[in-house]
Coordinates of C-alpha atoms in Angstrom, one line a residue:
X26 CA 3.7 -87.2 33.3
X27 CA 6.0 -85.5 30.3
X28 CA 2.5 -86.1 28.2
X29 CA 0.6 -83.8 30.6
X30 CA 3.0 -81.2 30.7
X31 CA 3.0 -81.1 27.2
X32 CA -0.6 -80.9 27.3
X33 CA -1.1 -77.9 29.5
X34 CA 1.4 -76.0 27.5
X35 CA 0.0 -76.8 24.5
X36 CA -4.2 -76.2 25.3
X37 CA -3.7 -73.5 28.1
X38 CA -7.6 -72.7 27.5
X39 CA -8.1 -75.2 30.4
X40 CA -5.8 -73.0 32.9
X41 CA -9.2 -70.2 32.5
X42 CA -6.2 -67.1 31.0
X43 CA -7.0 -65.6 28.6
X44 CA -5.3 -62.1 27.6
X45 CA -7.7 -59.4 25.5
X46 CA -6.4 -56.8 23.6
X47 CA -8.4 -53.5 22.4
X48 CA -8.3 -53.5 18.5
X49 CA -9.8 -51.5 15.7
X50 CA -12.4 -53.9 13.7
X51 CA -14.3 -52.7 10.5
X52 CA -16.6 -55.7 12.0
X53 CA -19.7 -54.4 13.6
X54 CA -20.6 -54.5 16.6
X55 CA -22.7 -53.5 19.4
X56 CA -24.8 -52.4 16.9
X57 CA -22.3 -50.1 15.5
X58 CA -21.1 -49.3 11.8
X59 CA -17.7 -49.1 11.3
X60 CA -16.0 -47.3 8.5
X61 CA -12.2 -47.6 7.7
X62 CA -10.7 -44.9 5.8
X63 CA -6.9 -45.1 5.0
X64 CA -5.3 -41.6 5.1
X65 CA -4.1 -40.4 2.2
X66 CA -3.2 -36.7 1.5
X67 CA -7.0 -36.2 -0.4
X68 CA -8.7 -38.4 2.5
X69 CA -6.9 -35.5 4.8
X70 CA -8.8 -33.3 3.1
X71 CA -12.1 -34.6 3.0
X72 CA -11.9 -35.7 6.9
X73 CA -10.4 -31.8 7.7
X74 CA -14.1 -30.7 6.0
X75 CA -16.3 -31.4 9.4
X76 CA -17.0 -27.9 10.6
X77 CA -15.2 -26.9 13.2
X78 CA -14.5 -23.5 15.5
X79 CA -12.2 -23.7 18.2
X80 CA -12.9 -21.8 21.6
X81 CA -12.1 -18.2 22.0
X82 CA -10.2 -17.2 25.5
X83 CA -12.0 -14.4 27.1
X84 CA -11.4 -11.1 26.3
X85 CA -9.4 -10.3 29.2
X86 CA -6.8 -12.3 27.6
X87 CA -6.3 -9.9 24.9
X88 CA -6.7 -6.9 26.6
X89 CA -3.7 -4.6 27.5
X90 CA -3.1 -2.8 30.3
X91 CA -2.0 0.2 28.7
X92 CA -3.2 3.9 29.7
X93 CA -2.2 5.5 26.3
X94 CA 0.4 8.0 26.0
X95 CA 0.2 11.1 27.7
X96 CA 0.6 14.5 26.0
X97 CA 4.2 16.4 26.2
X98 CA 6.2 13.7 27.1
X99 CA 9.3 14.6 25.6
X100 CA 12.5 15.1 27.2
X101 CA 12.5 17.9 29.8
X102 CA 15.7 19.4 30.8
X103 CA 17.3 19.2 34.0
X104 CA 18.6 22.2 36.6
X105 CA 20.5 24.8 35.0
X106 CA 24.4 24.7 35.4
X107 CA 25.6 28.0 36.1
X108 CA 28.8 29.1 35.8
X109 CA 30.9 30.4 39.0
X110 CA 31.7 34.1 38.9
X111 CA 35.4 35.7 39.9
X112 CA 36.7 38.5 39.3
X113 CA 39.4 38.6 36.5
X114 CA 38.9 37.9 32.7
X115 CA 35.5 35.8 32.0
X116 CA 35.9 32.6 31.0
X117 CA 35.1 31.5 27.4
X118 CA 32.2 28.4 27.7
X119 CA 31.0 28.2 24.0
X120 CA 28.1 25.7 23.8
X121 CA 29.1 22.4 22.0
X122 CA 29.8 21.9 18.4
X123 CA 26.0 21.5 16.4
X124 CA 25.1 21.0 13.1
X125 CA 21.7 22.7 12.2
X126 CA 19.5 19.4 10.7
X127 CA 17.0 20.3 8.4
X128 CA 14.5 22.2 8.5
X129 CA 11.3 20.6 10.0
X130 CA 7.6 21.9 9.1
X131 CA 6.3 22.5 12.7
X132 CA 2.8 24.0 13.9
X133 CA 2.3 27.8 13.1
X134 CA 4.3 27.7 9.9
X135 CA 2.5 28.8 6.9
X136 CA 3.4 27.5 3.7
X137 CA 2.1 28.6 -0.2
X138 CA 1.3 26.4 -2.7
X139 CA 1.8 28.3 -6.3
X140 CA 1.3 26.7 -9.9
X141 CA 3.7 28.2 -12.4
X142 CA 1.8 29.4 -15.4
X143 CA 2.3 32.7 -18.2
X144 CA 6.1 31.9 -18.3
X145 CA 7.5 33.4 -15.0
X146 CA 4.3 34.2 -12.7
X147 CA 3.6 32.4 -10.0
X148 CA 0.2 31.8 -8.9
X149 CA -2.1 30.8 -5.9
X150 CA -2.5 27.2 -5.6
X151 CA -6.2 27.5 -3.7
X152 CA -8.6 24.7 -3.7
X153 CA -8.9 24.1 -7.1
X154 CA -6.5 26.8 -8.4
X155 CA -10.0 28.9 -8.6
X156 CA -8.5 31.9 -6.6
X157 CA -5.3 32.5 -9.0
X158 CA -4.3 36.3 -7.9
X159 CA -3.9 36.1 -4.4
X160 CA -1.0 34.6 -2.4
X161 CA -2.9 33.5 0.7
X162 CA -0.8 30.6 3.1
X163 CA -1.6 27.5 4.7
X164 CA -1.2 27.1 8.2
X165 CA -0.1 23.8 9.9
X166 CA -2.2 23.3 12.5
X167 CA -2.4 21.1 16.1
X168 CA -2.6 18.1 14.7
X169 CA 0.4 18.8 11.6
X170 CA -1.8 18.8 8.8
X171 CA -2.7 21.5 6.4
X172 CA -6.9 22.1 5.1
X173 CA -6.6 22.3 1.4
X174 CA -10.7 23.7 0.1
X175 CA -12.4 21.3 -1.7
X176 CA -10.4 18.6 -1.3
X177 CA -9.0 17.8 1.8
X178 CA -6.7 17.9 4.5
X179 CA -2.9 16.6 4.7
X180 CA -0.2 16.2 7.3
X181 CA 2.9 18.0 6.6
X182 CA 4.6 18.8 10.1
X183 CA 7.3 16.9 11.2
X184 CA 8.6 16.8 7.4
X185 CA 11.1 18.7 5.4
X186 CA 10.4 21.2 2.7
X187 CA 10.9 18.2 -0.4
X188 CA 9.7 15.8 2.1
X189 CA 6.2 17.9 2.6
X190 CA 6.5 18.6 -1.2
X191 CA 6.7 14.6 -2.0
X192 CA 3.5 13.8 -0.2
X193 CA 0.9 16.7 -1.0
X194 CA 2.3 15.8 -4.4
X195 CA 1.1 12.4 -4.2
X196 CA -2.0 13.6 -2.0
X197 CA -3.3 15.6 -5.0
X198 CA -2.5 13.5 -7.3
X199 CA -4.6 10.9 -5.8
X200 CA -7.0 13.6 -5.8
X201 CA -7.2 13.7 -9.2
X202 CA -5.5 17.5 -9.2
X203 CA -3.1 18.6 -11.8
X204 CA -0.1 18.4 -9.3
X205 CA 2.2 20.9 -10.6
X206 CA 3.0 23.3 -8.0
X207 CA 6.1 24.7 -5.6
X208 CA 6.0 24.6 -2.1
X209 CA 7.9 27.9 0.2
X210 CA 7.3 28.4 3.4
X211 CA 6.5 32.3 4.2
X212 CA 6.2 32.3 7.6
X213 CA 8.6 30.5 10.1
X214 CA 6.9 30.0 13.8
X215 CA 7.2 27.0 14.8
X216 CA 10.7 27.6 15.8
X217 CA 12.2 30.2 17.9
X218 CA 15.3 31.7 19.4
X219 CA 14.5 34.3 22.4
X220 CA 17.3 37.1 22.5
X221 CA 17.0 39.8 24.9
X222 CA 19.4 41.9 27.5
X223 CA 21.7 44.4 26.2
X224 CA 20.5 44.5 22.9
X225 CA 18.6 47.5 21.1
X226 CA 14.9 45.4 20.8
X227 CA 14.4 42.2 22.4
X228 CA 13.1 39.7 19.8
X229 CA 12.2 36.1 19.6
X230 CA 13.8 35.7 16.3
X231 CA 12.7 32.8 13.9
X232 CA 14.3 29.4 12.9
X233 CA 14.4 29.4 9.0
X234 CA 15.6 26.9 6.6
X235 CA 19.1 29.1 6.4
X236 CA 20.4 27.6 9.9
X237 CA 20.3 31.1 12.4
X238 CA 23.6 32.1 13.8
X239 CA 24.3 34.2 16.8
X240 CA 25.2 37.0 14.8
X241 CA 22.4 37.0 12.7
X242 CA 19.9 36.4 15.9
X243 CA 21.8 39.7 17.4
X244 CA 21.7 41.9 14.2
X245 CA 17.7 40.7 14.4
X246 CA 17.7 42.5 17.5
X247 CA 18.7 45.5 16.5
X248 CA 22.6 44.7 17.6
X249 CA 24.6 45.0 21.4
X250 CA 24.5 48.0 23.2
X251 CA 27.1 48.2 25.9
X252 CA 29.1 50.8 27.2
X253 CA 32.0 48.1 28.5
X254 CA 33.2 45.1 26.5
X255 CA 35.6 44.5 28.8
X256 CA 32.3 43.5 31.6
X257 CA 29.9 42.2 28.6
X258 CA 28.8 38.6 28.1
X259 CA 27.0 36.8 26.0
X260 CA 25.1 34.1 27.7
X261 CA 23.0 30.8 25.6
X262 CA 20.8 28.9 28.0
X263 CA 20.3 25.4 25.9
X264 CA 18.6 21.9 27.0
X265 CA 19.1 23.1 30.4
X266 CA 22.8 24.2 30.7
X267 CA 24.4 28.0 30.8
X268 CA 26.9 28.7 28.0
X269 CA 29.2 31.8 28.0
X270 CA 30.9 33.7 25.4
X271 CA 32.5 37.2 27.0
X272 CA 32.0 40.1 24.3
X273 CA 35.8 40.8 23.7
X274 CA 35.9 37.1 22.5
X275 CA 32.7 37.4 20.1
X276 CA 34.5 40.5 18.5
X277 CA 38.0 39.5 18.2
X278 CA 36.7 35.5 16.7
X279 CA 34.8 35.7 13.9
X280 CA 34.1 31.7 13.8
X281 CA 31.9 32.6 17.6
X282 CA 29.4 34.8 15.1
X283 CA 29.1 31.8 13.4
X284 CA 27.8 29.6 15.9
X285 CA 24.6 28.1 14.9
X286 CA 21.7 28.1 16.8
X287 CA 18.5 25.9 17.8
X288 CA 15.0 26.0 18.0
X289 CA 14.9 26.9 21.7
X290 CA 17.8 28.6 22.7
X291 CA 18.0 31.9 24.8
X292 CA 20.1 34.2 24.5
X293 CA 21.0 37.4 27.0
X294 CA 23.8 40.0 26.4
X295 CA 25.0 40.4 30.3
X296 CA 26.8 43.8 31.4
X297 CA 28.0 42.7 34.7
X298 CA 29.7 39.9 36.0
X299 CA 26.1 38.7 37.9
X300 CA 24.6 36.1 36.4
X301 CA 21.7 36.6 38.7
X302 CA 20.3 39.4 36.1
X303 CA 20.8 36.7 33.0
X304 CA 18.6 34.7 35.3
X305 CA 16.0 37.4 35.5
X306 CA 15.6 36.9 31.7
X307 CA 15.7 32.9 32.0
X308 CA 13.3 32.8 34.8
X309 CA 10.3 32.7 32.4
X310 CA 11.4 29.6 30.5
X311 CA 12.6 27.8 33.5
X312 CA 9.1 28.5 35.1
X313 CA 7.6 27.0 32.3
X314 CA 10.4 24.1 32.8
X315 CA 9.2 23.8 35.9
X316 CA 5.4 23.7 35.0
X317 CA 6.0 21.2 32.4
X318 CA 7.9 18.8 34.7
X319 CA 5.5 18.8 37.6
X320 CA 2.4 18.1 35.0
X321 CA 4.6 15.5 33.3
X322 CA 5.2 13.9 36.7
X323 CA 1.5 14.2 37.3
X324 CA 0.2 12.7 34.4
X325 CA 2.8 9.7 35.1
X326 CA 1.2 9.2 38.4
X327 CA -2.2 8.9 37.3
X328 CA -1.3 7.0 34.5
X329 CA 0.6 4.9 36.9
X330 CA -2.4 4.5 39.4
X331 CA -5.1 3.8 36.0
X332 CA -2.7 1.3 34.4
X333 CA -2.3 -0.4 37.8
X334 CA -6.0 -0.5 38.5
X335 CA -6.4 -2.2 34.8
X336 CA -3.6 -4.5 35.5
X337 CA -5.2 -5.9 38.9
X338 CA -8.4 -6.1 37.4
X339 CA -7.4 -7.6 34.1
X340 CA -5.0 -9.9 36.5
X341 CA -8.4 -10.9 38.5
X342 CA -10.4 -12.0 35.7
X343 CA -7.7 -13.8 34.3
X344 CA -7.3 -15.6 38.1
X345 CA -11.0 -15.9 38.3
X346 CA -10.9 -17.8 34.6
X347 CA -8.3 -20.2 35.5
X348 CA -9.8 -21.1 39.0
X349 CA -13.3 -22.2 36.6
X350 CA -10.8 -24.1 34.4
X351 CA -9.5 -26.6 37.1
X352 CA -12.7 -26.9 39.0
X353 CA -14.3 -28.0 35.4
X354 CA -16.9 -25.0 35.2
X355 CA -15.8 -23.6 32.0
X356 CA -16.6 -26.1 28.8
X357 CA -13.7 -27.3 27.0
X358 CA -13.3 -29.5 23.8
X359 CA -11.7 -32.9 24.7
X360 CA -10.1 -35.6 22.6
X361 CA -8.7 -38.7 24.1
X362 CA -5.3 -41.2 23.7
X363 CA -6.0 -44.6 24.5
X364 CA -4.4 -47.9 23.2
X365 CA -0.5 -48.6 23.5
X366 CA 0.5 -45.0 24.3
X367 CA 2.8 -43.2 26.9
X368 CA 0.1 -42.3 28.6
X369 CA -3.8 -42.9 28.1
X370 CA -5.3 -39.6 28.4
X371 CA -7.6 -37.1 27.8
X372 CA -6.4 -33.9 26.0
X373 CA -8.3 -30.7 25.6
X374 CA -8.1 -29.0 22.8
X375 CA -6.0 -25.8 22.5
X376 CA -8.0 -22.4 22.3
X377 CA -8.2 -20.1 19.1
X378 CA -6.3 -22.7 16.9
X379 CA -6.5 -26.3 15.1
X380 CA -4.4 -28.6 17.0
X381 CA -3.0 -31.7 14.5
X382 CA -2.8 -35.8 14.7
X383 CA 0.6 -34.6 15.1
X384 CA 0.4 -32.7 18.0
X385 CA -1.7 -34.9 19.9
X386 CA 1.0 -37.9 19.7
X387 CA 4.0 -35.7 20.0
X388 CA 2.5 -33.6 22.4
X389 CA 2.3 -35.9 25.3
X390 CA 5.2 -38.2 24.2
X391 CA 4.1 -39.9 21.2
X392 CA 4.1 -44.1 21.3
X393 CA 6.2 -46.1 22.0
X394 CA 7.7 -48.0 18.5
X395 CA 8.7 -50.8 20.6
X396 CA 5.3 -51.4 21.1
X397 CA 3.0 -50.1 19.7
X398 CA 2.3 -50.6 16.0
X399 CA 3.0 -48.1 13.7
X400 CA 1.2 -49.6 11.0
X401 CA -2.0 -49.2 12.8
X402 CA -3.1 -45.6 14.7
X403 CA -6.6 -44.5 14.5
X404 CA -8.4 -41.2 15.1
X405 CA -11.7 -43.0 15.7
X406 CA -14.3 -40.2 15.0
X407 CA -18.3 -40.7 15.9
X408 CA -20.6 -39.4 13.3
X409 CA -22.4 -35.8 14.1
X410 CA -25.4 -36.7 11.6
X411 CA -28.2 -37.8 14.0
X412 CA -29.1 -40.3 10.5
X413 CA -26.4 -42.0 11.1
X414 CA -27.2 -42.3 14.8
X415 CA -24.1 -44.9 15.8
X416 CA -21.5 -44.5 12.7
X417 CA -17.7 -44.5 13.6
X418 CA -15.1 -43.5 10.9
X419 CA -11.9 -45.1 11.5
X420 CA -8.8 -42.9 9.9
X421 CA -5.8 -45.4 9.8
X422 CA -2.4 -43.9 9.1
X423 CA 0.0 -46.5 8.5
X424 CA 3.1 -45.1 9.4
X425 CA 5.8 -48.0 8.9
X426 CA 7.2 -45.0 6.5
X427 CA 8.1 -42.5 8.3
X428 CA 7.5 -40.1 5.6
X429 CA 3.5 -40.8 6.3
X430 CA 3.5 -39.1 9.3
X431 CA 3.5 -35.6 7.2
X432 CA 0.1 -36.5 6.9
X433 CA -0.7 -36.5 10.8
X434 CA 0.6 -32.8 10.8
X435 CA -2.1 -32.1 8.2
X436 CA -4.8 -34.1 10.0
X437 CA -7.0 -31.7 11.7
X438 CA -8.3 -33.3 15.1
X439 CA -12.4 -32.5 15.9
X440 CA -14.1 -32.5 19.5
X441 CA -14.9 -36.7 20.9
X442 CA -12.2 -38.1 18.6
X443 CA -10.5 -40.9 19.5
X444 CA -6.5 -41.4 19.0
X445 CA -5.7 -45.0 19.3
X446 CA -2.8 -46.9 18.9
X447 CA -2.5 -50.7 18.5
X448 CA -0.4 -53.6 20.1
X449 CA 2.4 -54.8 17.9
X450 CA 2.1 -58.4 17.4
X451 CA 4.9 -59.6 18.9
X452 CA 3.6 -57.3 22.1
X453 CA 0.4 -58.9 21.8
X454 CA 2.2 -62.5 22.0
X455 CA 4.7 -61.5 24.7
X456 CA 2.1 -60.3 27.3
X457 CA 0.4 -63.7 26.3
X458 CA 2.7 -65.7 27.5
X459 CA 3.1 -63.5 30.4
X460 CA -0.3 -64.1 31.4
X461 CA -0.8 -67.7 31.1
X462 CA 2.9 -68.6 32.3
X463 CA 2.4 -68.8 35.4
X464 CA -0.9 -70.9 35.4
X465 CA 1.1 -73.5 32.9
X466 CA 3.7 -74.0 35.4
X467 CA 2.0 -74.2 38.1
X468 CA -0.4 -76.9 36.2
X469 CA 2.8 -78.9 34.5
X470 CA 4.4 -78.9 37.8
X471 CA 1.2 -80.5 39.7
X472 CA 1.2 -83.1 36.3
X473 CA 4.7 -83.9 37.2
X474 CA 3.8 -84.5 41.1
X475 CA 0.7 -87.2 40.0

């Protein structure tokens, strides 16, 4: 009896178990020629050689639904806040402290460009210095750029007077024109300050690169005519907000003559103690306010209603793309993850980039060490040359050191490869035994009975 026992557990081959594991052989078979290839850092490179172009998504995927940006956009300013009248002394409502920036190039000004030459005279800069006597401007146009003849055109609004100086020094230079030359500006009119009501001549007085006072803008005009101080204002309408200086107060404090003033501002010398008559003056610009905010409102609208359109249909096509996707209609590049894995699987490769060995494993959990065998993964790879109708190259990454599996971030995966991962041998003998255990003690046990 003990002798039987021992028999069945030693030849289980007559209990009919027998456990088969998937391995990689160099052997071949099925008619097959294997190829084993150990990767190394230069075998990385030469299996990374097969041509390869991953899928592009569709176009819709790299579309925006952006409208473009709509002309005069800026800022607008809001309701005027106007002051309450009483009778009594008026009430001193200087606009905030400001400190002139700069002076900006803007459209409309017309700058010279003159060469110094003969000791002191100053001479035309035109095309190529060909017209020498006369001093004929530049203006700076819609789109902030200046024509220069014969050679070209270059954008100076927006800049300061060294700043517009630096770069049509550098644009003439690159020109191959002698570059010496001095920039003045001898027209301002891109920037203006409107002054009107009790003055001599009403006048929309220039910005210039000496920052405009309201002295200065009034003197412009010709200077205040009123017959009562005492009853005379002086009113600045800025970014949408009435200001108020009464006259006594502008005579007796120098530093209000001194206020500075923006491109912009409007400025009415008032008689009475009625604003309504400074708004006479101020109806004009807030008209054009007006205009500007409904057309800025409409053009939001419509870009609203175009960028929504694109949006749905860009949305749509997208939908429409990812509905083919899961009912299999659009054609995707596969690879697959078979052998002692977390899960056996198939993987499509990613769109508009290489995916890695690395990515693959780690992507969907890697392997589990416990095991599987590190010393043995595989990216099993079927040969594309119809010659070699049947060829399999086996790429074995041993990966016992760690430090080997650099290489599977290098190794560049290809459409029908194969990542497979064998048993380790313990594994291999554990789920033996597992199998035939059962048979062996049912068959030692019925030994034991007879």
């Amino acid at each position: 009896m003990g002798l039987a026992l021992a028999a069945a557990l030693v030849f289980p081959g007559g209990c009919g178990v027998v456990y088969n594991s998937p391995s990689v052989s160099r052997a071949a078979g099925a008619g097959m020629d294997v190829r084993e290839i150990a990767l190394t850092p230069e075998t990385v490179l030469l299996a990374n050689r097969s041509p390869y172009s991953p899928r592009n998504l569709p176009r819709e995927f790299h579309a925006a639904a952006s409208a473009g940006q709509a002309r005069g956009m800026g800022t607008l300013p809001a309701a005027p806040d106007t002051p309450d009248e009483r009778p009594g002394r008026l009430e001193l409502r200087p606009p905030p402290d400001f400190t002139p920036p700069p002076y900006r190039l803007g459209v409309g000004d017309v700058v010279l460009l003159a060469t110094k030459q003969n000791g002191n005279s100053v001479e035309r800069l035109s095309g190529l210095l060909a017209a020498q006597t006369r001093r004929q401007g530049y203006t700076v146009s819609d789109d902030n750029a200046i024509s220069i003849p014969d050679i070209g055109r270059v954008e100076i609004g927006g800049l300061t007077l060294q700043e517009a100086q630096d770069r049509i020094f550098k644009f003439l230079l690159e020109n191959q024109v002698d570059p010496a030359f001095s920039l003045e500006v001898t027209d301002f009119n891109s920037k203006k300050v409107t002054v009107g009501g009790a003055v001599r001549q009403a006048a929309r007085v220039p910005v210039t690169l000496v920052p405009l006072t309201l002295g200065d803008a009034l003197i412009a005009t010709g200077g205040v005519q009123v017959r009562d101080e005492q009853f005379a204002s002086i009113r600045i309408y800025r970014d949408g907000t009435l200001y108020q200086i009464p006259y006594q107060d502008y005579l007796e404090r120098p530093g209000l003559r001194e206020l500075p003033l923006k491109n912009g501002d409007a400025v009415y010398v008032d008689t009475t103690y009625d604003v309504d008559r400074a708004f006479e003056f101020y109806r004009q610009e807030v008209d054009v306010i007006r205009l500007r905010s409904q057309a800025r409102q409409d053009t939001l609208a419509m870009l609203g209603a175009e960028m929504g359109l694109r949006r749905g249909m860009l949305d749509e096509r997208r939908a429409n793309f990812r509905a083919r996707q899961e009912l299999g209609a659009e054609a995707r590049d596969y690879i697959y993850l078979a052998g002692e894995v977390g899960k056996q699987n198939r993987i499509a490769l990613p769109y508009e980039q290489e995916a890695s060995l690395a990515d693959v494993l780690y992507g969907n959990g890697g392997f589990p060490t416990m095991t599987g065998d590190p010393s043995n993964i595989y990216v099993l790879r079927p040969s594309i040359n119809p010659g070699a109708f049947g060829a399999v190259t086996a790429w074995h990454l041993d990966a016992r050191n760690a430090v080997n599996m650099t290489l599977a971030t290098k190794f560049e995966m290809r459409p029908g490869d194969i990542v497979f991962v064998e048993e380790q041998p313990i594994t291999k003998w554990n789920r033996t035994i597992s199998s035939i255990l059962p048979s062996l003690l049912n068959r030692g046990l019925s030994a034991v009975t007879d």
